[in-house]
PDB file of C-alpha atoms in Angstrom:
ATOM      1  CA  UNK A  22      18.714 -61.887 -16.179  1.00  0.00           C
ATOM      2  CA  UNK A  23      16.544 -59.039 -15.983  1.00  0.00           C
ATOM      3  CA  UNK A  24      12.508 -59.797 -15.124  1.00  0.00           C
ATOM      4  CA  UNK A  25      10.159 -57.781 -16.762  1.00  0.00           C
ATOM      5  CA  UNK A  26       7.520 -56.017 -14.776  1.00  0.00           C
ATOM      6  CA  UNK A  27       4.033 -57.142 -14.934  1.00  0.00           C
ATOM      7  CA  UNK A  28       2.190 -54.091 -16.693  1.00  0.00           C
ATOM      8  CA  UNK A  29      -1.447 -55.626 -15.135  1.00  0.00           C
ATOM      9  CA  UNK A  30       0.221 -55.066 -11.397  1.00  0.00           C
ATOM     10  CA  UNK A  31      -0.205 -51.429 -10.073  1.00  0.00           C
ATOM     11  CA  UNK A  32       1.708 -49.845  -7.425  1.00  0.00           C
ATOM     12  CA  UNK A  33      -0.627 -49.609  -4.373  1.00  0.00           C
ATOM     13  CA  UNK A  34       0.410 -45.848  -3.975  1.00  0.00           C
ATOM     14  CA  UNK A  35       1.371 -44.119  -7.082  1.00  0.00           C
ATOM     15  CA  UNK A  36       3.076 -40.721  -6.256  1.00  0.00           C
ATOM     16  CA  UNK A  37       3.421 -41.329  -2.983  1.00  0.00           C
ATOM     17  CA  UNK A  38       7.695 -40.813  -3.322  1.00  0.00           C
ATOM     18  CA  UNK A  39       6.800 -37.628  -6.142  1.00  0.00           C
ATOM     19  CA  UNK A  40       4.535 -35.287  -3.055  1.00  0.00           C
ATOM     20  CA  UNK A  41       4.661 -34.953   0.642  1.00  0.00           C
ATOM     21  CA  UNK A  42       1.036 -33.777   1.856  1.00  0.00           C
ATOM     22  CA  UNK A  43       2.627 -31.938   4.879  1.00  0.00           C
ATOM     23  CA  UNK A  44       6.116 -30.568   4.130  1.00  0.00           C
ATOM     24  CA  UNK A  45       8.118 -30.943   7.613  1.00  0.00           C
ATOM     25  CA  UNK A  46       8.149 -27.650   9.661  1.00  0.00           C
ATOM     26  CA  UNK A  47      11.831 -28.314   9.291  1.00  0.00           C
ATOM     27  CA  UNK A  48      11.645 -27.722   5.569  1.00  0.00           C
ATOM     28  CA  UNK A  49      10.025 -23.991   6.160  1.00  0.00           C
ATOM     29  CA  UNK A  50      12.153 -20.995   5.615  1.00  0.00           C
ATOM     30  CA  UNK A  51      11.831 -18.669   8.353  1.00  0.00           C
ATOM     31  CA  UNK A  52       9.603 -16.317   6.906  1.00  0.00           C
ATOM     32  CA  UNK A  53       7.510 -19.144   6.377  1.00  0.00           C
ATOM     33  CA  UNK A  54       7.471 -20.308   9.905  1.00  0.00           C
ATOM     34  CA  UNK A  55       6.563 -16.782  11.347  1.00  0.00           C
ATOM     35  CA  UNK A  56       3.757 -16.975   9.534  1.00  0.00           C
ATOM     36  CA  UNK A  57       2.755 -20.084   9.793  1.00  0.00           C
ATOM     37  CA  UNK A  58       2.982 -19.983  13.440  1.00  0.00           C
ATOM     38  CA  UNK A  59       1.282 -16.633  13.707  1.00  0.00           C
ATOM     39  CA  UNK A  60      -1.693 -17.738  12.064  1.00  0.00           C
ATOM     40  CA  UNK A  61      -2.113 -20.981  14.274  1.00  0.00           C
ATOM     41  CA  UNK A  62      -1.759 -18.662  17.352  1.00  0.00           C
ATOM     42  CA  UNK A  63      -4.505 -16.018  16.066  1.00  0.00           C
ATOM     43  CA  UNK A  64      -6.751 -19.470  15.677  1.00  0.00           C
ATOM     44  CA  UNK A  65      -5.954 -21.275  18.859  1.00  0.00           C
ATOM     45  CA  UNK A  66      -6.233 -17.497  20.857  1.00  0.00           C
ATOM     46  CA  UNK A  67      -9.282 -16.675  18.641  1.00  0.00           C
ATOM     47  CA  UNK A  68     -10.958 -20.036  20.121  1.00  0.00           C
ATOM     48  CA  UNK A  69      -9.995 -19.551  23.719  1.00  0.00           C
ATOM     49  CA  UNK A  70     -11.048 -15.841  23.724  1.00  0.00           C
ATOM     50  CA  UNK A  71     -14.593 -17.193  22.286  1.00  0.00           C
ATOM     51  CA  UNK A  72     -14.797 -20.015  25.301  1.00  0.00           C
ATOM     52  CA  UNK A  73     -13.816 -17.249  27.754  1.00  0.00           C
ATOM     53  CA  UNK A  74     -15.986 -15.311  25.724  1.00  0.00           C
ATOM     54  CA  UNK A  75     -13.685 -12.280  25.127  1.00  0.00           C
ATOM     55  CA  UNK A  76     -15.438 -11.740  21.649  1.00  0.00           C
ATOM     56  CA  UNK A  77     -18.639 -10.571  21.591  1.00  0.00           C
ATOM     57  CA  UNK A  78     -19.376 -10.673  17.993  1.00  0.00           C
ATOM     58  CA  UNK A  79     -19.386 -14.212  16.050  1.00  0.00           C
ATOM     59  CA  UNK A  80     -18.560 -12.689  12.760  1.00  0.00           C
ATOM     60  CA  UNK A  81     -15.088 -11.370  14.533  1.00  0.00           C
ATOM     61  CA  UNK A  82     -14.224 -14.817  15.853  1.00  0.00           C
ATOM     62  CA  UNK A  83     -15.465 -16.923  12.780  1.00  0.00           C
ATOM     63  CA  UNK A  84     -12.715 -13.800  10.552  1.00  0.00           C
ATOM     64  CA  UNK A  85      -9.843 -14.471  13.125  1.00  0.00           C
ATOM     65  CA  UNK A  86     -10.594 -18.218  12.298  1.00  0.00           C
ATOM     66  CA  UNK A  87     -10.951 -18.573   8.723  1.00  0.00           C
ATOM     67  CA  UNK A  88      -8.229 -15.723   8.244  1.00  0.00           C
ATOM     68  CA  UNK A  89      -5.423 -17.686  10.381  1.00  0.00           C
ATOM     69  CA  UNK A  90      -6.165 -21.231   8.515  1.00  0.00           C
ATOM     70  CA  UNK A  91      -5.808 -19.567   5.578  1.00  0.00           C
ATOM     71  CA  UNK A  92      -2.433 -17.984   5.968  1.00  0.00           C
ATOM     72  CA  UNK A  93      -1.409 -20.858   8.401  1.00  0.00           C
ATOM     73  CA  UNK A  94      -2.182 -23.220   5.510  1.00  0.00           C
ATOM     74  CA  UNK A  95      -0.970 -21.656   2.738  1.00  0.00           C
ATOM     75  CA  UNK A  96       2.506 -20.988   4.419  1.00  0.00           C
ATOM     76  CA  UNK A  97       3.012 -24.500   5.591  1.00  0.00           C
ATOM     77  CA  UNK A  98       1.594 -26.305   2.487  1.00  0.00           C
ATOM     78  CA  UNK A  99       2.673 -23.875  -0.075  1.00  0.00           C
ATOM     79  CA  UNK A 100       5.810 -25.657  -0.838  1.00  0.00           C
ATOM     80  CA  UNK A 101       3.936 -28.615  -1.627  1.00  0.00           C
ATOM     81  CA  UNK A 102       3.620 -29.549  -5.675  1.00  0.00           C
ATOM     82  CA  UNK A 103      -0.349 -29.569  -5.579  1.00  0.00           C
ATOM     83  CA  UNK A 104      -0.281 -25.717  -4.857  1.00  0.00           C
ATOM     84  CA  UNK A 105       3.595 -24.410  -5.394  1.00  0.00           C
ATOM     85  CA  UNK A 106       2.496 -24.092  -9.484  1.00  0.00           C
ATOM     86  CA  UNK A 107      -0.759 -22.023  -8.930  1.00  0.00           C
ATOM     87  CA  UNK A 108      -1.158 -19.273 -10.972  1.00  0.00           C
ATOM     88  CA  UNK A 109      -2.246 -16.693  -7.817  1.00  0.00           C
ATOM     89  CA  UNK A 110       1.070 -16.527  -6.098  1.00  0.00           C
ATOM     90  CA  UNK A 111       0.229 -17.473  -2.917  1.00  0.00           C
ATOM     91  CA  UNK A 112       1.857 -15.108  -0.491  1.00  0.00           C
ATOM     92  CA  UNK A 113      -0.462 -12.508  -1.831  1.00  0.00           C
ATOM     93  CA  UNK A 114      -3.531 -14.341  -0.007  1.00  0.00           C
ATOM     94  CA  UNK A 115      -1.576 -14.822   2.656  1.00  0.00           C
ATOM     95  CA  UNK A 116      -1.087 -10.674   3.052  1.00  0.00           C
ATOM     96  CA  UNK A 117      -4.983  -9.937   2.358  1.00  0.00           C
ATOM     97  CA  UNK A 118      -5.795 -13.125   5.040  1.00  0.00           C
ATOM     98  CA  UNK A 119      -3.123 -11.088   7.484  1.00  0.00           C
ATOM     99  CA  UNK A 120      -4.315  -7.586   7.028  1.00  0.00           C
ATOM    100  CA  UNK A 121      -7.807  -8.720   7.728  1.00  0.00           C
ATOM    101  CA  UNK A 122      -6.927 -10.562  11.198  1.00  0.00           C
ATOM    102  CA  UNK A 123      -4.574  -7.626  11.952  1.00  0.00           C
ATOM    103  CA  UNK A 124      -6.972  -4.717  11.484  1.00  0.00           C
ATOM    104  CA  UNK A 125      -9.827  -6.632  13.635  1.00  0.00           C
ATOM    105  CA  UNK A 126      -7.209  -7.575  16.467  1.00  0.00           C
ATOM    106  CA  UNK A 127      -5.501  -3.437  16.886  1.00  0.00           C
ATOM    107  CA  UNK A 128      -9.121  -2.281  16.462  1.00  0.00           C
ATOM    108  CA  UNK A 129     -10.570  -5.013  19.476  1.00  0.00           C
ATOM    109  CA  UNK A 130      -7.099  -3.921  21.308  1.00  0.00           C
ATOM    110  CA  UNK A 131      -8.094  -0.461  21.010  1.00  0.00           C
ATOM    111  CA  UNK A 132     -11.186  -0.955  22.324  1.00  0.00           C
ATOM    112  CA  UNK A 133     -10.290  -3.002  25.617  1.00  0.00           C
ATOM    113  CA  UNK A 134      -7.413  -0.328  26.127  1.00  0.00           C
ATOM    114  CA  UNK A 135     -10.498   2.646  26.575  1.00  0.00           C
ATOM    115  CA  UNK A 136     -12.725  -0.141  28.277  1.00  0.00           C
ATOM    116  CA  UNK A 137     -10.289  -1.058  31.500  1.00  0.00           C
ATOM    117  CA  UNK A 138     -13.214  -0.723  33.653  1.00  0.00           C
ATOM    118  CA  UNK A 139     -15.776  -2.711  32.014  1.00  0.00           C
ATOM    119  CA  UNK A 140     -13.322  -6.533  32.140  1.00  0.00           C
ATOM    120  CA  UNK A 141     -16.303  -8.229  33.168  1.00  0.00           C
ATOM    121  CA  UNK A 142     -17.775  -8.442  29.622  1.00  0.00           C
ATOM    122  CA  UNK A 143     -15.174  -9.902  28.357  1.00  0.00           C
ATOM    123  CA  UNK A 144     -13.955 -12.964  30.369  1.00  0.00           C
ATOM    124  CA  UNK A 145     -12.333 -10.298  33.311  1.00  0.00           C
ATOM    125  CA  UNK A 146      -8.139 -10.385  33.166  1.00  0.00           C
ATOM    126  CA  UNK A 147      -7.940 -13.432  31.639  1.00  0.00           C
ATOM    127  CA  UNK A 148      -9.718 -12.183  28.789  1.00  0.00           C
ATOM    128  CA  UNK A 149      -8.071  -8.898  28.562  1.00  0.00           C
ATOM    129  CA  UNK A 150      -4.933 -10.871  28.168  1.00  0.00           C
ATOM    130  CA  UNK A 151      -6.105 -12.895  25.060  1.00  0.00           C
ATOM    131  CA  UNK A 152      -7.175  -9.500  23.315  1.00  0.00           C
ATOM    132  CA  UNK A 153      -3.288  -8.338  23.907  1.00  0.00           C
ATOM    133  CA  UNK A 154      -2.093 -11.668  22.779  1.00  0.00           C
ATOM    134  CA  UNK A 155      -4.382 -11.700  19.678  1.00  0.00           C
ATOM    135  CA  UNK A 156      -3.320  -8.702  18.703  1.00  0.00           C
ATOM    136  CA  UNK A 157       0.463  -9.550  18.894  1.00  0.00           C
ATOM    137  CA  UNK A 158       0.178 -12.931  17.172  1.00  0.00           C
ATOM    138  CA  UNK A 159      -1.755 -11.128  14.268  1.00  0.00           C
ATOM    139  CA  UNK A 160       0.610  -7.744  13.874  1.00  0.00           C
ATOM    140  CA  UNK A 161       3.233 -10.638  13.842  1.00  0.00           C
ATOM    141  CA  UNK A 162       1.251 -12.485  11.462  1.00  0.00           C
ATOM    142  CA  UNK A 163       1.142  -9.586   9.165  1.00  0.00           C
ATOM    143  CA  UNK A 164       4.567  -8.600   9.132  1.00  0.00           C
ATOM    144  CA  UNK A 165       5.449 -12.177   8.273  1.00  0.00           C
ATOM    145  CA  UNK A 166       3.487 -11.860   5.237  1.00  0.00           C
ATOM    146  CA  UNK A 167       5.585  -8.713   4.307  1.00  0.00           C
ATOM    147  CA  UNK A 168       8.473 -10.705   4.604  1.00  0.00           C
ATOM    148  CA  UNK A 169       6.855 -13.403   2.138  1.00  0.00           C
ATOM    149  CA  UNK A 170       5.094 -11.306   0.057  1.00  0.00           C
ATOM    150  CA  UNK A 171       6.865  -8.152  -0.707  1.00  0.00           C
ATOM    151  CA  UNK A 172       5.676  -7.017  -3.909  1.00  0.00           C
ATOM    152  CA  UNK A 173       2.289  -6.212  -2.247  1.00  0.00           C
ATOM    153  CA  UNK A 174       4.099  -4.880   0.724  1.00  0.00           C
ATOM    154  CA  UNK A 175       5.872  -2.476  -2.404  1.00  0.00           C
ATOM    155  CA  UNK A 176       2.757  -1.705  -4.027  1.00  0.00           C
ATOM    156  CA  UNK A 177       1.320   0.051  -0.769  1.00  0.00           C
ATOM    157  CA  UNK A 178       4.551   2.463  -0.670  1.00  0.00           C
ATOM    158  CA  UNK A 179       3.676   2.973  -4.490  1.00  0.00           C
ATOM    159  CA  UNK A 180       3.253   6.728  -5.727  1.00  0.00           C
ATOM    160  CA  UNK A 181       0.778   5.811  -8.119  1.00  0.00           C
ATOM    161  CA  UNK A 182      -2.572   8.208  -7.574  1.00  0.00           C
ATOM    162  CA  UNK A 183      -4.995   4.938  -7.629  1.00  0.00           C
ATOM    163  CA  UNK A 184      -3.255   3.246  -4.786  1.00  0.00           C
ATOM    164  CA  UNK A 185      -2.559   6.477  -2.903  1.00  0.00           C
ATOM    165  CA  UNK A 186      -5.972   7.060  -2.977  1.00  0.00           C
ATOM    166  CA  UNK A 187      -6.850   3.709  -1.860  1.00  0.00           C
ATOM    167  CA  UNK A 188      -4.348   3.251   1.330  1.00  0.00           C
ATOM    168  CA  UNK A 189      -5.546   6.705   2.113  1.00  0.00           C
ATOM    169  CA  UNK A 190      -9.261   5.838   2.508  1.00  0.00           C
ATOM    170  CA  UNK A 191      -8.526   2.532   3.908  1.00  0.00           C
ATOM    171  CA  UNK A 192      -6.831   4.565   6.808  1.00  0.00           C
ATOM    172  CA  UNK A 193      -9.165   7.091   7.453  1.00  0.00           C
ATOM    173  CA  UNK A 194     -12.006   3.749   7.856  1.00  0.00           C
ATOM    174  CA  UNK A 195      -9.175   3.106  10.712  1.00  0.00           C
ATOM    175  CA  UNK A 196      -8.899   6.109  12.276  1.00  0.00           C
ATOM    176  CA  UNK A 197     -12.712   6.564  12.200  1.00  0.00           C
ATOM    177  CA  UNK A 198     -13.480   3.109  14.235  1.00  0.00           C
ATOM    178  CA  UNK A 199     -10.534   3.835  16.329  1.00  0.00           C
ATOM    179  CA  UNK A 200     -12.379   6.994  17.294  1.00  0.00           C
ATOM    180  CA  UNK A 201     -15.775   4.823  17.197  1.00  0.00           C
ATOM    181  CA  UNK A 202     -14.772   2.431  19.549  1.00  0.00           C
ATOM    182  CA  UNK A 203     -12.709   4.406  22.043  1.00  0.00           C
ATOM    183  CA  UNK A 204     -14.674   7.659  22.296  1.00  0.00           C
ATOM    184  CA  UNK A 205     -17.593   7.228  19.950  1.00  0.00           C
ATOM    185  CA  UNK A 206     -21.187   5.475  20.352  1.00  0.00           C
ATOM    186  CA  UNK A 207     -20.133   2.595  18.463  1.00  0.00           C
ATOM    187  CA  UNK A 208     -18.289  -0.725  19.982  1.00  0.00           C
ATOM    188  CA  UNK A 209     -16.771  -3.120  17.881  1.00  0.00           C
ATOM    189  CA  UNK A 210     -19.421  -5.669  16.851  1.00  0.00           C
ATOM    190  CA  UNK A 211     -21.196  -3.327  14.612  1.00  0.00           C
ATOM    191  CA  UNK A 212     -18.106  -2.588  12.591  1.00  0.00           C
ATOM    192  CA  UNK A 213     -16.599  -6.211  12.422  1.00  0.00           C
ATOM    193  CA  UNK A 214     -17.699  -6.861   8.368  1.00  0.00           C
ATOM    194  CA  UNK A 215     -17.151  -3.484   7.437  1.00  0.00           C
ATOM    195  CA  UNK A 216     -13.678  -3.550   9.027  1.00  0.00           C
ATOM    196  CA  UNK A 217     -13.173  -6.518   7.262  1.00  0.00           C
ATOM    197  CA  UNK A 218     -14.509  -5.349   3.773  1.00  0.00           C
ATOM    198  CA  UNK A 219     -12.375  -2.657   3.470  1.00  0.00           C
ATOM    199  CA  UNK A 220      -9.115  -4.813   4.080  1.00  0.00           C
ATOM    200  CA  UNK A 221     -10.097  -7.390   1.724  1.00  0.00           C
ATOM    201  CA  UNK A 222     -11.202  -4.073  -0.677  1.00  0.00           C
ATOM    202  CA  UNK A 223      -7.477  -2.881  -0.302  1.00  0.00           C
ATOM    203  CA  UNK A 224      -5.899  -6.100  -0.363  1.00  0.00           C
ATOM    204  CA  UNK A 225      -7.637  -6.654  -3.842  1.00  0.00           C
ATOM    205  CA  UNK A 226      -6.153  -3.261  -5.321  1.00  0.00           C
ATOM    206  CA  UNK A 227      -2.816  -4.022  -4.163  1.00  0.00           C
ATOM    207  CA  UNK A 228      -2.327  -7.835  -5.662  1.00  0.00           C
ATOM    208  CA  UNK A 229      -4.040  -7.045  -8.881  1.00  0.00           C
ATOM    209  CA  UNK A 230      -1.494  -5.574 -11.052  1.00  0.00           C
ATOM    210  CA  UNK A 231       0.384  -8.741 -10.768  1.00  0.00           C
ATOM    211  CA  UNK A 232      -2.548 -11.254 -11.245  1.00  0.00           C
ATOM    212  CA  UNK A 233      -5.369  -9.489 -13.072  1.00  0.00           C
ATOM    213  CA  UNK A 234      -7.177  -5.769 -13.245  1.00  0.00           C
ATOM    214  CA  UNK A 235     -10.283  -7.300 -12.537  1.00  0.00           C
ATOM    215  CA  UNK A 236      -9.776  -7.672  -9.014  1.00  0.00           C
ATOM    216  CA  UNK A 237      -9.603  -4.022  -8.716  1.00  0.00           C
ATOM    217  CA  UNK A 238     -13.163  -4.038  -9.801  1.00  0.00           C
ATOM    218  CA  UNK A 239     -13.714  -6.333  -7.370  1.00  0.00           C
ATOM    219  CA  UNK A 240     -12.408  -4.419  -4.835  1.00  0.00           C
ATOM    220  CA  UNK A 241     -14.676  -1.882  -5.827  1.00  0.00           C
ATOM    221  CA  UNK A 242     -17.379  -3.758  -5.296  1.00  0.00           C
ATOM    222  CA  UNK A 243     -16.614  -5.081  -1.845  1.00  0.00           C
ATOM    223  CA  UNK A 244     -16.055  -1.381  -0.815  1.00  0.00           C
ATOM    224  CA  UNK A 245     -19.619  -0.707  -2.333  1.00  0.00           C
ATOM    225  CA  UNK A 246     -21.067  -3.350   0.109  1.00  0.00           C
ATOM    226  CA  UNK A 247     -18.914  -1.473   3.093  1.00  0.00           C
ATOM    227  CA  UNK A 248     -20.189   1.715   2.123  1.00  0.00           C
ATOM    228  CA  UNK A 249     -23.841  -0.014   2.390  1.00  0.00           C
ATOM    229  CA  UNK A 250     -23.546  -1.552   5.271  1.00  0.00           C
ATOM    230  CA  UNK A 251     -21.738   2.241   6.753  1.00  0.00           C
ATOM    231  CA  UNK A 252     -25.495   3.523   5.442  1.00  0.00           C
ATOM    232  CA  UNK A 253     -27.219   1.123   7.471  1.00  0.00           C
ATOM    233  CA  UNK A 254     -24.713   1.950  10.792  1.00  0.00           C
ATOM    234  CA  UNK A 255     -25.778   5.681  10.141  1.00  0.00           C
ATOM    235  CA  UNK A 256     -29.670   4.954   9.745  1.00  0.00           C
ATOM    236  CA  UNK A 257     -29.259   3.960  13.508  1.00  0.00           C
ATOM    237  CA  UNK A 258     -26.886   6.090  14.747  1.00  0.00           C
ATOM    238  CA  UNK A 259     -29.846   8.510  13.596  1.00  0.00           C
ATOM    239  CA  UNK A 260     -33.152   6.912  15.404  1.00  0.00           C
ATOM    240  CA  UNK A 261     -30.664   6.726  18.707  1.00  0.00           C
ATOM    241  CA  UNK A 262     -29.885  10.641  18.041  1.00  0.00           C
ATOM    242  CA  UNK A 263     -33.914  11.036  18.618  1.00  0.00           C
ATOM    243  CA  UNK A 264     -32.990   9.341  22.260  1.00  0.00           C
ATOM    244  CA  UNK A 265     -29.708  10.622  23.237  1.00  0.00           C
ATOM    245  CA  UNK A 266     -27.489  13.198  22.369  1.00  0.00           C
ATOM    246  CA  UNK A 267     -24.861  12.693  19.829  1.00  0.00           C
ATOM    247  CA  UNK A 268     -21.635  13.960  20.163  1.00  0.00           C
ATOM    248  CA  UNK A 269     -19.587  15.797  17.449  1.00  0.00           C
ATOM    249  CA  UNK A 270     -17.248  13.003  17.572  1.00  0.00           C
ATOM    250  CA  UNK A 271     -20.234  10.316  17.838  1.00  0.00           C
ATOM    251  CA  UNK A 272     -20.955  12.105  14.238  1.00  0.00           C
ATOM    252  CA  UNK A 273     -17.503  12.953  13.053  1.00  0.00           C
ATOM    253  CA  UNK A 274     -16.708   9.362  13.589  1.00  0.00           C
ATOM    254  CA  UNK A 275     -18.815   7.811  11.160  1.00  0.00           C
ATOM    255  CA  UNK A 276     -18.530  10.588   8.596  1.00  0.00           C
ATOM    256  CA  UNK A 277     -14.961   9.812   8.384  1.00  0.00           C
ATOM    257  CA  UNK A 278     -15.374   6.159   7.835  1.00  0.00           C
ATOM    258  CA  UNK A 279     -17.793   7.502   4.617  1.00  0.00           C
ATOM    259  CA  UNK A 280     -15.306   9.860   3.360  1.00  0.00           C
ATOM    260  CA  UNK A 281     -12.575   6.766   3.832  1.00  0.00           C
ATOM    261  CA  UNK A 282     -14.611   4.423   1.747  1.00  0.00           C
ATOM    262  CA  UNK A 283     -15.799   6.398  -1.231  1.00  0.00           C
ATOM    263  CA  UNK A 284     -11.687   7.098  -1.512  1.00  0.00           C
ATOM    264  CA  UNK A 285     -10.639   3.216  -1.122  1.00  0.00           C
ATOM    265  CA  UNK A 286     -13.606   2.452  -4.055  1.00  0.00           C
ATOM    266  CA  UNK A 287     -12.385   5.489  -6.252  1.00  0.00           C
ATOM    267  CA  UNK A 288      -8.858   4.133  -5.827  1.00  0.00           C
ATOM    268  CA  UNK A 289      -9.899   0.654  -6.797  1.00  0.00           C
ATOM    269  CA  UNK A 290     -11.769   1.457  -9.807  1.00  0.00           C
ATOM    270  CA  UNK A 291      -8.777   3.759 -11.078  1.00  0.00           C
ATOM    271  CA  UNK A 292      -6.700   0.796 -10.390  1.00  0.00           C
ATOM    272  CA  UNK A 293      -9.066  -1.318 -12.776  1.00  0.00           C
ATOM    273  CA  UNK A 294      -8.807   1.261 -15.510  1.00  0.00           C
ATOM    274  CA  UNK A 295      -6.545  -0.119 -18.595  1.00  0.00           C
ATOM    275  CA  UNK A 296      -3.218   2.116 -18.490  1.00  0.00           C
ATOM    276  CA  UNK A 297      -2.720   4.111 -21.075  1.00  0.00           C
ATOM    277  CA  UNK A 298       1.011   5.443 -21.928  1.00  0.00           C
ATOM    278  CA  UNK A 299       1.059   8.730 -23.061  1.00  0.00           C
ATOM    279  CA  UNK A 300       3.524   9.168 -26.254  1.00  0.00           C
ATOM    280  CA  UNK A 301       7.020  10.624 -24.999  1.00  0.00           C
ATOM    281  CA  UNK A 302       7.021  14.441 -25.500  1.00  0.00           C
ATOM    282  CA  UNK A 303       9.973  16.146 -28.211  1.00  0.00           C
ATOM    283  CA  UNK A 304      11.015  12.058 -29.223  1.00  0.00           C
ATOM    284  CA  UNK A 305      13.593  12.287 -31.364  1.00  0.00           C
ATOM    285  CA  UNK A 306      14.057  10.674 -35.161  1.00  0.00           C
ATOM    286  CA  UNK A 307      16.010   7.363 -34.944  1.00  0.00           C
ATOM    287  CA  UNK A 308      19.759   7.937 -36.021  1.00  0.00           C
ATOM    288  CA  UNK A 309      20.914   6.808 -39.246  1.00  0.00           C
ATOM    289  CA  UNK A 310      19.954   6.754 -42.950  1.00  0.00           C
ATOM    290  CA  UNK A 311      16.408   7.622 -43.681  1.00  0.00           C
ATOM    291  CA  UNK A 312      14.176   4.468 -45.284  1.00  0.00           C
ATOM    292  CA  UNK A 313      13.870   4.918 -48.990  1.00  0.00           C
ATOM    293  CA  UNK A 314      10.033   5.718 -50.100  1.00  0.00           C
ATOM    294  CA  UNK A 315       8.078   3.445 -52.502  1.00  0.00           C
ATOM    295  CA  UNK A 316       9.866   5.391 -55.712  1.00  0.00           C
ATOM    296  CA  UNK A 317      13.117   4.876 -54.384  1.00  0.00           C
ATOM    297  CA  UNK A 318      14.105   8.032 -52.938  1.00  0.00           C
ATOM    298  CA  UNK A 319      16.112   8.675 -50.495  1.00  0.00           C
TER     299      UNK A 319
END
């Protein structure tokens, strides 16, 4: 004889067989694990470097921190039913979390690489070493994500003129802190949110054709707020022209940067544009027997 359940008695843990709240690292595809484990090591070197105090700037370590839970997080738990279904695939966070801890690790690399003989600022050889190892753990980092995410990685190699347009300016804000903080006035800290605006700006262009155009609007605006802050850097550069002499490159520098953001926030608002498709030139009349007109003919 079969009992009949008491409908008044509740399981004490309903769903607890229908989710796992942290998939097994055994249950991550490799891709998955790179990045995973990338992004813990950017957090766990991004805290030692602060205790040894290797970072300077608390904007740069509170970015390496939020940047490698985010893509740590989403790799490891986005197998999991509470965020497999989301409608914002979640690889392409992952990619815009990445390029924003790998562009502030290269850049602080660059730095210590033209800055040998000034260790003592930040933490002496130990600290040198966590600036190499940061840097590794988030170039590794982002090519995980490229492994995960490729349609983003695809729309960066795209020919289309908004996106062009965009990657270009977003790598001539690179070249022009590379040249800041290795033979320009400028160190690092100053350039830490900018840096990071325009890799969130270009991230934004590059996901939205496959979520929504908006977010190259968005884009737009975060490059706006770059470009503002850029104003700001050159109000200063300025006053410390009236008590030292600038350099060509001191000025070049920054003027590239400029010239790099105005192109990454044209880009992004072409991107937002609706696409028009231009009519197909000499089309030719569909084959067969013409429809007959409202009299009948032929």
């Amino acid at each position: 004889m079969t009992e009949t359940p008491d409908p008044s008695i509740t399981p004490t843990n309903p769903g607890a067989r229908s989710s796992m709240p942290i998939p097994p690292w055994s249950s991550l595809d490799a891709s998955a694990r790179m990045v995973a484990g990338a992004g813990i090591a950017v957090v766990a070197l991004a805290l030692i470097g602060a205790i040894l105090g290797a970072w300077s700037s608390t904007a740069f370590t509170i970015l390496l921190l939020v940047t490698g839970l985010i893509g740590a997080g989403l790799a490891w738990f986005g197998g999991s039913p509470a965020l497999r279904d989301q409608p914002i695939p979640l690889p392409a966070i992952e990619s815009i979390a990445a390029l924003i801890a790998a562009v502030l690790s290269v850049v602080a690399l660059i730095e210590l690489l033209f800055d040998l003989d000034q260790l003592d600022g930040i933490g002496d050889f130990l600290g040198a070493v966590i600036v190499v190892a940061t840097a590794a753990a988030a170039v590794a980092f982002l090519i995980g994500t490229t492994r995960r995410d490729p349609a983003t990685r695809a729309a960066a190699t795209t020919r289309e003129r908004a996106t062009m347009l965009a990657v270009g300016g977003f790598a001539l804000v690179l070249v022009g802190w590379a040249v800041n903080v290795s033979l320009g006035y400028w160190n690092l800290d100053p350039g830490v949110v900018t840096l990071a605006l325009v890799s969130l700006a270009l991230g934004l262009v590059l996901v939205a054709p496959r979520i929504h155009p908006s977010l190259a609007w968005l884009g737009a605006a975060v490059a706006a707020l770059a470009l503002l802050i850029g104003f700001g850097l050159w109000g200063s550069l300025m006053s410390q022209g009236n008590e030292i002499e600038l350099s060509v490159i001191d000025i070049g520098a920054m003027l590239l940067t400029f010239v790099g953001i105005v192109l990454l926030g044209v880009g992004a608002v072409l991107a937002g544009l609706p696409t028009v498709t231009a009519p197909a030139e000499n089309a030719q009349p569909p084959a067969g027997p013409l429809p007959p007109d409202d009299d009948g003919a032929v």
